[in-house]
Coordinates of C-alpha atoms in Angstrom, one line a residue:
M46 CA -21.7 25.7 21.3
A47 CA -23.1 22.5 22.7
H48 CA -21.9 19.1 21.6
D49 CA -24.4 17.6 19.2
P50 CA -23.4 14.0 18.1
V51 CA -25.9 13.9 15.3
R52 CA -24.7 17.1 13.8
L53 CA -21.1 15.9 14.3
E54 CA -21.9 12.8 12.3
L55 CA -23.4 14.8 9.5
V56 CA -20.3 17.0 9.3
K57 CA -18.0 14.0 9.4
N58 CA -19.8 12.3 6.5
A59 CA -20.0 15.6 4.6
I60 CA -16.2 16.2 4.8
G61 CA -15.7 12.5 3.9
S62 CA -17.8 13.0 0.8
V63 CA -15.7 16.0 -0.2
V64 CA -12.3 14.1 0.0
D65 CA -13.8 11.0 -1.7
E66 CA -14.9 13.2 -4.6
M67 CA -11.4 14.4 -5.0
V68 CA -10.2 10.9 -5.8
L69 CA -13.2 10.2 -8.1
T70 CA -12.4 13.4 -10.0
V71 CA -8.9 12.2 -10.7
V72 CA -10.2 8.8 -11.8
R73 CA -12.5 10.5 -14.3
I74 CA -10.0 12.8 -15.9
A75 CA -6.4 11.4 -15.3
Y76 CA -4.3 10.2 -18.2
S77 CA -2.4 7.3 -16.7
S78 CA -3.6 3.8 -15.8
I79 CA -1.8 4.0 -12.5
M80 CA -4.3 6.7 -11.5
K81 CA -7.4 5.8 -13.5
D82 CA -7.4 2.0 -13.0
T83 CA -5.1 1.3 -10.1
M84 CA -6.1 4.4 -8.1
D85 CA -2.7 4.8 -6.6
M86 CA -3.5 8.1 -4.7
S87 CA -5.0 9.5 -1.6
S88 CA -6.8 12.7 -0.6
A89 CA -7.3 14.6 2.6
F90 CA -8.5 17.8 4.2
C91 CA -6.3 19.5 6.8
D92 CA -7.4 22.5 8.9
R93 CA -5.7 25.8 9.1
Q94 CA -3.2 24.4 11.7
G95 CA -2.2 21.7 9.3
R96 CA -4.0 18.9 11.3
M97 CA -5.5 16.2 9.0
I98 CA -9.3 16.2 9.6
A99 CA -10.3 13.5 7.1
Q100 CA -8.7 11.1 4.6
G101 CA -10.5 10.0 1.5
L102 CA -10.6 6.9 -0.7
S103 CA -7.6 4.8 -1.6
L104 CA -4.3 4.1 0.1
P105 CA -4.2 3.8 3.9
L106 CA -0.4 3.8 3.6
H107 CA -0.5 7.5 2.8
L108 CA -2.2 8.1 6.1
G109 CA 0.9 9.0 8.1
S110 CA 2.7 10.8 5.3
I111 CA 0.2 13.6 4.6
P112 CA 0.8 15.3 8.0
D113 CA 4.6 15.3 7.5
A114 CA 4.2 16.8 4.0
M115 CA 1.7 19.3 5.4
D116 CA 4.3 20.3 8.0
A117 CA 6.9 20.9 5.3
V118 CA 4.5 23.2 3.4
R119 CA 3.7 25.2 6.5
T120 CA 7.3 25.5 7.5
E121 CA 8.2 26.8 4.0
F122 CA 5.3 29.2 3.5
G123 CA 3.9 29.9 7.0
D124 CA 0.8 32.1 6.7
T125 CA 1.8 33.7 3.4
L126 CA -0.3 31.4 1.0
A127 CA -3.2 33.1 -0.7
A128 CA -6.3 32.1 -2.6
G129 CA -5.4 30.5 -5.9
D130 CA -2.1 29.2 -4.7
V131 CA -1.2 25.5 -5.3
V132 CA 1.9 24.0 -3.7
I133 CA 3.6 20.7 -4.7
L134 CA 6.5 18.6 -3.5
N135 CA 7.9 15.1 -3.9
D136 CA 11.3 15.3 -2.1
P137 CA 11.4 12.3 0.2
Y138 CA 13.7 14.3 2.6
Q139 CA 11.3 17.3 2.7
G140 CA 8.0 15.7 3.5
G141 CA 7.6 13.3 0.6
M142 CA 7.8 9.5 0.3
H143 CA 9.4 8.6 -3.1
L144 CA 9.7 10.7 -6.2
P145 CA 6.8 9.4 -8.3
D146 CA 4.4 10.4 -5.5
I147 CA 3.7 14.1 -5.9
F148 CA 1.9 15.9 -3.1
M149 CA -0.4 18.8 -4.0
F150 CA -1.8 21.4 -1.5
K151 CA -4.4 24.1 -2.2
P152 CA -5.3 26.5 0.6
V153 CA -9.1 26.9 1.1
F154 CA -10.3 30.3 2.0
V155 CA -13.8 31.4 3.1
R156 CA -13.7 35.1 2.2
E157 CA -10.4 36.2 3.9
H158 CA -10.4 33.4 6.4
L159 CA -8.1 30.4 5.9
L160 CA -10.3 27.3 6.6
G161 CA -7.6 24.7 5.7
Y162 CA -6.0 22.8 2.9
A163 CA -7.1 20.4 0.2
V164 CA -4.5 17.7 -0.2
L165 CA -4.0 15.1 -2.9
V166 CA -1.0 12.8 -3.3
A167 CA -0.8 10.7 -6.4
H168 CA 1.7 8.3 -8.0
H169 CA 2.9 9.5 -11.4
N170 CA 4.0 7.3 -14.3
D171 CA 7.5 8.7 -14.5
M172 CA 9.7 11.3 -12.8
G173 CA 12.8 10.7 -15.0
G174 CA 15.9 9.1 -13.6
R175 CA 17.9 6.1 -14.8
V176 CA 15.0 3.7 -15.3
P177 CA 11.6 4.3 -16.9
G178 CA 8.9 4.6 -14.1
S179 CA 11.5 6.0 -11.6
S180 CA 10.9 3.1 -9.1
A181 CA 13.8 0.7 -9.7
A182 CA 14.9 -1.2 -6.6
D183 CA 18.5 -1.3 -7.8
S184 CA 19.2 2.5 -7.7
T185 CA 21.7 3.5 -5.0
E186 CA 21.1 7.2 -4.7
V187 CA 18.0 9.4 -4.8
F188 CA 19.7 11.4 -7.6
Q189 CA 19.4 8.3 -9.9
E190 CA 15.6 8.1 -9.2
G191 CA 14.5 11.2 -11.0
L192 CA 13.5 14.9 -10.6
Q193 CA 13.3 16.1 -7.0
I194 CA 10.8 18.8 -6.4
P195 CA 11.1 20.8 -3.2
V196 CA 8.2 22.6 -1.5
V197 CA 7.3 25.1 -4.3
K198 CA 4.3 26.8 -5.8
L199 CA 2.8 25.3 -9.0
Y200 CA 0.3 28.2 -9.1
D201 CA 0.7 31.6 -7.6
R202 CA -2.7 33.3 -7.0
G203 CA -4.2 31.3 -9.8
V204 CA -1.3 32.0 -12.3
P205 CA 0.5 28.8 -13.4
N206 CA 4.3 28.5 -12.8
D207 CA 5.2 27.9 -16.4
T208 CA 8.9 27.5 -15.6
L209 CA 8.1 24.7 -13.2
F210 CA 5.7 23.0 -15.7
K211 CA 8.4 23.2 -18.4
M212 CA 11.0 21.8 -16.0
I213 CA 8.9 18.9 -15.1
A214 CA 7.9 18.2 -18.7
R215 CA 11.5 18.3 -19.9
N216 CA 12.7 15.8 -17.2
V217 CA 10.1 13.0 -17.6
R218 CA 9.7 10.5 -20.4
V219 CA 5.9 10.9 -20.9
P220 CA 5.3 14.6 -20.4
D221 CA 1.8 14.7 -21.8
T222 CA 0.7 12.1 -19.3
V223 CA 2.5 13.6 -16.3
I224 CA 1.3 17.1 -17.0
G225 CA -2.2 15.9 -17.7
D226 CA -2.2 14.0 -14.3
L227 CA -1.0 17.1 -12.5
H228 CA -3.9 19.1 -14.0
A229 CA -6.2 16.2 -12.8
Q230 CA -4.8 16.6 -9.3
E231 CA -5.4 20.4 -9.4
A232 CA -8.9 19.9 -10.6
A233 CA -9.6 17.6 -7.6
C234 CA -8.2 20.2 -5.2
R235 CA -10.6 22.8 -6.8
I236 CA -13.5 20.3 -6.2
A237 CA -12.5 20.2 -2.5
E238 CA -12.2 24.0 -2.3
R239 CA -15.8 24.3 -3.6
G240 CA -17.1 21.5 -1.4
M241 CA -15.6 22.9 1.8
G242 CA -16.8 26.3 0.9
E243 CA -20.4 25.0 0.6
L244 CA -20.0 23.3 4.1
A245 CA -18.8 26.6 5.5
T246 CA -21.9 28.3 4.1
R247 CA -24.2 25.7 5.5
Y248 CA -22.7 25.4 9.0
G249 CA -20.7 28.6 9.4
V250 CA -16.9 28.8 9.8
D251 CA -17.1 28.9 13.6
E252 CA -19.2 25.8 14.0
L253 CA -17.2 23.9 11.3
E254 CA -13.9 24.6 13.1
Q255 CA -15.4 23.4 16.4
R256 CA -16.5 20.2 14.6
F257 CA -12.9 19.8 13.4
D258 CA -11.7 19.8 17.0
E259 CA -14.4 17.3 18.0
L260 CA -13.6 15.0 15.2
L261 CA -9.9 15.0 16.2
D262 CA -10.9 14.3 19.8
Y263 CA -13.3 11.5 18.8
S264 CA -10.6 9.7 16.8
E265 CA -8.1 10.1 19.6
R266 CA -10.6 8.6 22.1
E267 CA -11.2 5.6 19.8
A268 CA -7.5 5.0 19.2
R269 CA -6.8 5.2 23.0
R270 CA -9.7 2.7 23.6
A271 CA -8.2 0.3 21.1
I272 CA -4.7 0.6 22.6
A273 CA -6.1 0.2 26.1
A274 CA -7.6 -3.2 25.1
I275 CA -4.0 -4.5 24.4
P276 CA -2.4 -5.8 27.6
D277 CA 0.4 -3.7 28.9
G278 CA 3.8 -5.0 28.0
T279 CA 6.5 -5.2 25.4
Y280 CA 6.0 -7.3 22.2
S281 CA 8.6 -7.8 19.5
Y282 CA 8.6 -9.4 16.1
T283 CA 11.3 -9.8 13.5
D284 CA 10.6 -10.5 9.8
H285 CA 12.8 -10.2 6.7
L286 CA 12.9 -8.9 3.2
D287 CA 14.6 -11.2 0.7
D288 CA 17.1 -8.6 -0.4
D289 CA 17.7 -4.9 -1.0
G290 CA 17.7 -5.0 -4.8
I291 CA 21.5 -5.0 -5.1
D292 CA 22.7 -8.0 -3.2
P293 CA 20.4 -10.9 -3.9
D294 CA 21.9 -13.1 -1.1
Q295 CA 21.7 -10.7 1.7
P296 CA 18.3 -10.6 3.6
V297 CA 17.2 -7.3 5.2
T298 CA 15.9 -7.3 8.8
V299 CA 12.6 -5.6 9.8
K300 CA 12.0 -5.5 13.5
A301 CA 9.1 -3.9 15.4
T302 CA 9.0 -3.6 19.2
L303 CA 5.7 -2.5 20.7
H304 CA 5.7 -0.9 24.2
V305 CA 2.1 -0.7 25.4
E306 CA 1.4 1.3 28.5
R307 CA -2.3 2.0 29.4
D308 CA -3.7 3.8 26.4
E309 CA -0.5 4.8 24.7
L310 CA 1.8 2.9 22.3
T311 CA 5.4 3.4 21.3
V312 CA 6.8 1.4 18.3
D313 CA 10.5 1.2 18.3
L314 CA 12.1 0.1 15.0
A315 CA 15.6 -0.3 16.4
G316 CA 17.0 -3.7 15.4
S317 CA 15.9 -3.2 11.8
S318 CA 18.8 -3.2 9.3
P319 CA 20.8 -0.1 8.7
Q320 CA 19.9 1.8 5.5
V321 CA 20.8 -0.3 2.5
R322 CA 22.4 0.4 -0.8
G323 CA 19.3 -0.5 -2.8
A324 CA 16.1 1.6 -3.1
I325 CA 14.0 -0.2 -0.5
N326 CA 14.8 2.4 2.3
S327 CA 11.7 4.0 3.7
T328 CA 11.2 7.5 5.0
L329 CA 10.1 7.7 8.6
S330 CA 6.8 9.2 7.6
F331 CA 6.0 6.1 5.5
A332 CA 7.0 3.9 8.4
R333 CA 4.6 5.8 10.6
S334 CA 1.9 5.1 8.0
A335 CA 2.5 1.4 8.3
V336 CA 2.3 1.5 12.1
Y337 CA -0.9 3.6 12.0
F338 CA -2.5 1.2 9.6
S339 CA -1.6 -1.8 11.7
I340 CA -3.4 -0.4 14.7
R341 CA -6.3 0.8 12.6
A342 CA -6.7 -2.7 11.2
I343 CA -7.5 -4.2 14.7
M344 CA -10.0 -1.4 15.6
E345 CA -13.8 -1.8 15.3
S346 CA -14.6 1.9 15.3
D347 CA -15.5 3.9 12.2
A348 CA -13.7 7.0 13.6
P349 CA -12.2 9.0 10.8
N350 CA -8.5 8.6 9.9
N351 CA -7.1 11.9 11.1
S352 CA -4.4 13.5 13.2
G353 CA -6.3 12.8 16.4
F354 CA -6.0 9.1 15.8
M355 CA -2.2 9.5 15.7
R356 CA -1.9 11.3 19.1
P357 CA -1.4 8.3 21.4
I358 CA 1.0 6.5 18.9
R359 CA 4.7 7.2 18.8
V360 CA 7.1 5.8 16.2
V361 CA 10.9 5.9 16.7
A362 CA 13.7 4.7 14.5
P363 CA 17.4 5.3 14.7
E364 CA 18.8 7.8 12.2
G365 CA 20.5 5.9 9.3
C366 CA 18.3 2.8 9.6
L367 CA 16.1 1.2 7.0
F368 CA 13.1 3.3 8.2
N369 CA 14.9 6.6 8.8
P370 CA 17.7 6.9 6.1
R371 CA 20.0 9.7 5.6
R372 CA 20.1 11.6 2.3
P373 CA 21.0 10.6 -0.4
A374 CA 19.8 7.1 0.2
A375 CA 17.6 5.7 -2.6
V376 CA 13.9 5.2 -1.6
A377 CA 12.0 4.5 -4.8
A378 CA 11.0 0.9 -3.8
R379 CA 10.2 1.8 -0.2
G380 CA 6.8 0.3 -0.5
V381 CA 8.0 -3.3 0.0
S382 CA 9.6 -2.2 3.3
G383 CA 6.4 -0.6 4.5
F384 CA 4.4 -3.7 3.8
R385 CA 7.0 -5.9 5.7
L386 CA 6.8 -3.5 8.6
I387 CA 3.0 -4.1 8.7
D388 CA 3.6 -7.9 8.8
A389 CA 6.1 -7.4 11.7
M390 CA 3.5 -5.3 13.5
F391 CA 0.8 -8.0 13.1
G392 CA 3.3 -10.6 14.3
A393 CA 4.0 -8.5 17.4
L394 CA 0.3 -7.9 18.0
S395 CA -0.5 -11.6 17.6
Q396 CA 1.4 -12.1 20.9
A397 CA -0.8 -9.6 22.7
V398 CA -4.2 -10.0 21.0
P399 CA -3.9 -13.3 19.1
L400 CA -7.5 -13.4 17.8
L401 CA -7.3 -10.0 16.0
P402 CA -4.5 -10.0 13.5
R403 CA -4.5 -12.1 10.3
A404 CA -1.6 -14.2 9.1
A405 CA 0.7 -12.5 6.6
G406 CA -0.7 -11.7 3.2
E407 CA 1.1 -11.7 -0.1
G408 CA 3.7 -9.2 1.1
G409 CA 2.3 -6.1 -0.6
T410 CA 2.2 -5.0 -4.2
S411 CA 4.5 -6.3 -6.9
S412 CA 5.2 -3.1 -8.8
Y413 CA 6.6 -3.2 -12.3
S414 CA 7.1 -0.9 -15.3
I415 CA 7.8 -1.5 -18.9
G416 CA 9.3 1.5 -20.8
G417 CA 10.2 1.1 -24.4
Y418 CA 9.1 1.4 -28.0
D419 CA 6.2 -0.1 -29.9
A420 CA 6.3 -1.6 -33.3
D421 CA 6.0 1.9 -34.9
G422 CA 8.9 3.3 -32.9
R423 CA 6.8 5.4 -30.4
F424 CA 7.9 5.5 -26.8
V425 CA 5.4 3.7 -24.4
L426 CA 5.5 3.6 -20.7
F427 CA 3.3 1.2 -18.7
R428 CA 3.2 0.8 -14.9
E429 CA 1.2 -1.6 -12.8
A430 CA 0.9 -2.7 -9.2
L431 CA -0.1 -6.4 -8.9
M432 CA -1.6 -8.1 -5.9
G433 CA -3.0 -10.0 -3.9
A434 CA -4.1 -12.3 -1.1
W435 CA -5.0 -11.9 2.5
G436 CA -3.9 -14.3 5.2
G437 CA -6.3 -16.4 7.2
G438 CA -7.5 -15.2 10.6
F439 CA -9.4 -16.5 13.6
Q440 CA -12.8 -17.6 12.2
R441 CA -11.8 -15.7 8.9
E442 CA -10.8 -17.4 5.7
G443 CA -8.0 -15.8 3.7
I444 CA -9.2 -13.9 0.7
D445 CA -8.2 -14.7 -2.9
G446 CA -7.4 -12.1 -5.6
V447 CA -8.0 -9.0 -3.5
A448 CA -5.9 -5.9 -2.8
N449 CA -3.6 -5.8 0.2
P450 CA -5.7 -3.9 2.8
A451 CA -2.9 -1.4 3.3
A452 CA -2.9 -0.5 -0.4
N453 CA -6.6 -0.7 -1.3
I454 CA -5.8 -0.4 -5.0
G455 CA -6.8 -2.6 -8.0
N456 CA -5.1 -4.7 -10.6
A457 CA -5.4 -3.1 -14.0
P458 CA -8.1 -4.8 -16.2
I459 CA -6.6 -6.9 -19.0
E460 CA -8.4 -4.8 -21.7
M461 CA -6.8 -1.6 -20.3
V462 CA -3.4 -3.1 -20.2
E463 CA -3.6 -4.3 -23.8
N464 CA -5.1 -1.0 -25.0
Q465 CA -2.4 1.2 -23.4
A466 CA 0.8 -0.7 -24.2
P467 CA 2.1 -3.3 -26.7
I468 CA 1.4 -6.1 -24.3
L469 CA -0.6 -9.3 -24.6
V470 CA -1.9 -10.7 -21.3
E471 CA -1.7 -14.4 -21.8
K472 CA -2.6 -15.6 -18.3
Y473 CA -4.3 -14.1 -15.3
E474 CA -5.5 -16.6 -12.7
L475 CA -5.4 -17.9 -9.2
V476 CA -2.8 -20.6 -8.3
T477 CA -3.9 -24.0 -6.9
D478 CA -2.3 -25.0 -3.5
S479 CA -0.7 -21.5 -3.0
G480 CA -2.8 -20.5 0.0
G481 CA -1.1 -21.4 3.3
P482 CA -2.8 -24.4 4.9
G483 CA -4.6 -23.7 8.1
K484 CA -7.9 -24.2 10.0
W485 CA -8.7 -21.1 8.0
R486 CA -6.8 -21.2 4.7
G487 CA -4.7 -18.4 3.4
G488 CA -5.6 -16.5 0.2
M489 CA -4.3 -17.8 -3.1
S490 CA -1.5 -16.5 -5.2
V491 CA -2.2 -14.5 -8.4
E492 CA -0.3 -15.5 -11.6
R493 CA 0.0 -13.0 -14.5
Q494 CA 1.8 -13.7 -17.7
L495 CA 2.5 -10.9 -20.2
R496 CA 4.1 -11.0 -23.7
F497 CA 5.8 -7.8 -24.9
L498 CA 4.9 -7.0 -28.5
G499 CA 6.9 -3.9 -29.0
G500 CA 10.4 -3.4 -30.3
R501 CA 12.5 -3.2 -27.2
A502 CA 12.0 -2.0 -23.6
T503 CA 13.6 -1.6 -20.2
F504 CA 11.7 -3.8 -17.6
Q505 CA 11.9 -3.3 -13.9
L506 CA 10.1 -5.1 -11.2
R507 CA 9.9 -5.0 -7.4
S508 CA 8.6 -8.0 -5.5
D509 CA 9.5 -10.0 -2.4
R510 CA 8.4 -13.0 -0.2
R511 CA 10.4 -15.8 -2.1
R512 CA 13.0 -16.8 0.5
H513 CA 10.8 -15.6 3.4
P514 CA 7.2 -16.5 2.4
P515 CA 4.2 -15.1 4.3
Y516 CA 4.0 -16.6 7.7
G517 CA 1.1 -18.5 9.3
L518 CA -0.3 -18.0 12.8
A519 CA -1.5 -20.4 15.5
H520 CA 0.1 -23.4 13.8
G521 CA -1.1 -22.2 10.4
E522 CA 1.5 -22.7 7.6
P523 CA 3.2 -20.2 5.3
G524 CA 1.7 -19.2 2.0
A525 CA 3.5 -20.2 -1.3
P526 CA 6.5 -18.1 -2.2
S527 CA 6.5 -15.6 -5.1
N528 CA 8.3 -16.2 -8.4
N529 CA 9.5 -14.3 -11.5
L530 CA 10.1 -16.2 -14.7
L531 CA 11.3 -14.9 -18.1
E532 CA 10.9 -16.8 -21.4
D533 CA 14.4 -17.5 -22.7
N534 CA 15.5 -19.7 -25.6
G535 CA 12.4 -21.9 -25.4
G536 CA 12.6 -22.3 -21.6
W537 CA 11.9 -20.3 -18.5
L538 CA 14.6 -18.4 -16.7
Q539 CA 14.1 -17.6 -13.0
L540 CA 14.8 -14.0 -12.1
P541 CA 15.5 -12.3 -8.8
T542 CA 12.7 -10.7 -6.7
K543 CA 13.9 -7.3 -7.8
F544 CA 15.6 -6.5 -11.1
T545 CA 16.1 -4.2 -14.0
R546 CA 16.8 -5.7 -17.4
A547 CA 16.1 -5.6 -21.1
L548 CA 12.8 -7.0 -22.6
H549 CA 12.8 -8.0 -26.2
K550 CA 10.1 -8.2 -28.8
G551 CA 8.0 -11.4 -28.4
Q552 CA 9.4 -12.2 -25.0
A553 CA 7.0 -13.3 -22.2
F554 CA 7.3 -12.7 -18.5
R555 CA 5.4 -14.5 -15.7
H556 CA 5.0 -13.2 -12.2
I557 CA 3.4 -15.2 -9.3
T558 CA 2.6 -13.3 -6.1
A559 CA 3.0 -15.0 -2.8
G560 CA 0.0 -16.7 -1.2
G561 CA -1.4 -15.7 2.2
G562 CA -0.4 -17.6 5.4
G563 CA -2.9 -19.9 7.1
Y564 CA -4.3 -19.5 10.6
G565 CA -4.8 -22.5 12.9
D566 CA -3.9 -26.1 12.7
P567 CA -4.7 -27.5 9.1
L568 CA -5.7 -30.8 10.6
K569 CA -8.6 -29.1 12.4
R570 CA -10.0 -27.7 9.2
D571 CA -13.6 -28.9 8.5
P572 CA -13.3 -31.7 5.9
R573 CA -16.3 -30.2 4.1
L574 CA -14.4 -27.0 3.5
V575 CA -11.5 -29.0 2.2
L576 CA -13.9 -30.7 -0.2
D577 CA -15.2 -27.4 -1.4
D578 CA -11.6 -26.1 -1.9
V579 CA -10.8 -29.2 -4.0
R580 CA -13.9 -28.9 -6.1
N581 CA -13.2 -25.2 -6.7
G582 CA -9.6 -25.8 -7.8
K583 CA -8.1 -24.1 -4.7
V584 CA -6.6 -27.2 -3.2
S585 CA -5.4 -30.3 -5.2
L586 CA -6.3 -33.9 -4.2
D587 CA -2.7 -34.5 -3.1
A588 CA -2.5 -31.4 -1.0
A589 CA -5.9 -32.2 0.7
E590 CA -4.4 -35.4 1.9
R591 CA -0.9 -34.1 2.6
D592 CA -1.7 -30.8 4.3
Y593 CA -5.1 -31.3 5.7
G594 CA -5.3 -35.1 6.3
V595 CA -8.5 -35.3 4.2
R596 CA -9.0 -37.9 1.5
I597 CA -11.3 -36.8 -1.3
L598 CA -12.9 -39.2 -3.8
R599 CA -14.2 -38.3 -7.2
L600 CA -17.2 -39.3 -9.4
P601 CA -19.1 -38.2 -7.4
W602 CA -17.0 -35.8 -5.2
R603 CA -17.1 -36.9 -1.6
I604 CA -15.1 -37.3 1.6
D605 CA -13.7 -40.7 2.4
H606 CA -14.4 -40.4 6.1
D607 CA -12.8 -43.6 7.3
A608 CA -9.5 -42.8 5.5
T609 CA -9.6 -39.2 6.8
V610 CA -9.9 -40.3 10.4
K611 CA -6.9 -42.6 9.9
L612 CA -4.9 -39.9 8.2
R613 CA -5.5 -37.4 11.0
A614 CA -5.1 -39.9 13.8
G615 CA -1.7 -39.6 15.5
R616 CA -0.5 -36.6 13.5
E617 CA 1.0 -33.8 15.6
P618 CA 0.2 -30.2 14.7
R619 CA 3.0 -28.9 12.4
L620 CA 5.3 -26.4 14.0
Q621 CA 4.4 -22.9 13.0
I622 CA 6.9 -21.7 10.4
A623 CA 7.2 -18.0 10.7
P624 CA 9.8 -15.2 10.9
A625 CA 11.8 -15.4 14.1
S626 CA 10.3 -13.6 17.1
A627 CA 12.9 -11.8 19.3

């Protein structure tokens, strides 16, 4: 069959529509806010060999994890799966990432022929364990984090596994929500089964499978082209996490060393900390996702995210390190390590292709859960992922109040938060002077203040970037650090970046994300842009003068040009404050 680029593009977009519709199906019918509003999930279609052909909407950080989970399913069941089967898993040491993320696979048959697998991974509100939400950073073993599900059938030829459903329901705190969300996942897989069947009818199985090969080869070519544009060499960058969730005074090292040779890339994570006691350890599959995303972020191509893209990229990490832990290391809060690995990747890439990466963003999602009782004594569990800001880049301003690009999820609307939990959102705003100063300013911090109106609750939160704020690039300065404050005896008590503690009726909590780093010398920022920032409340009058050397006058708003020239004259560019590069 001759290569037809037009027909290939049609097939690519058609498969993309199928996997996108999977996510939209879950959004329409899921029970939890983490799926409906935050959209913490990803979809994909894999061919009969388990190769990922297309990834749908939502989280790029699931990109590298789906193939590992797919391999675990094929290892367990081989060619024995039948029409109507549905397989699930969440075991981090058998293809999973952390326990709240449940992977679901449904084989797609065209008559008797296995065409491939519909895949949807979604974050569930609770998987049991010692802390509501199952994501506490201060757990020390995976056994404390909740119910571990090995590779097992949830449906067998269309018949539900009632024993497994009962087991899950008995081990989670909000069984109606979790079981309802599982049914939403299964419905999404049926949507994909129908959609791929329609494509097989339209194009025929033989042509469709040929197009699968062509799409994989296309993505591989584009990935190799992007890597070939990076000068050959070795580039290394070291960043840090504030702590592991157990020892607040012990930073955790994240080091990425890139070896570029022609059109192939090896990323070595040796030099990162050994696995830690707290729950920020990351599976190797999740680390791969962070690496794949980092390379994808500097590409211009619209090639699909599939297994072909991954072929020229190799990720290695010593066994027993932060990014390749041994069982039973806790991994519930592994997201913060994945985000920091992306920052280390961008730091290394900035040495090779300095105009392409942005400065560090807010450091990834701040994830929290509140599990407790409302005023009527009913148990309530609310989870949210809060972000965000992008760092500045060459000829690119940082972006305020937007999802980290590696997560691509949304902050829950205030109305939804207050409708689903006994919580009053008292403040939700951007923070003045929080974006890192630069020729292109970093994005601003987000501040969110909540007041708990229920009876009592357990409150856990995972954040970072306080002691090690987001770095700037090319003489840009760091963004503002994050902060956690709890109302206590009429004042505000500062809390660690990661904690689990009691939350009492009427108590308020305030979280401030980190701001994005700046790019370029702040003294070279166009004074007119500084004036705009001041008028829009993004930069204060004092910071305009202190950080940018620009004096702004009021009534009417204007630049004092003579004073600005004097302020900037003789000033040396500030030294770049960034994580150490090794």
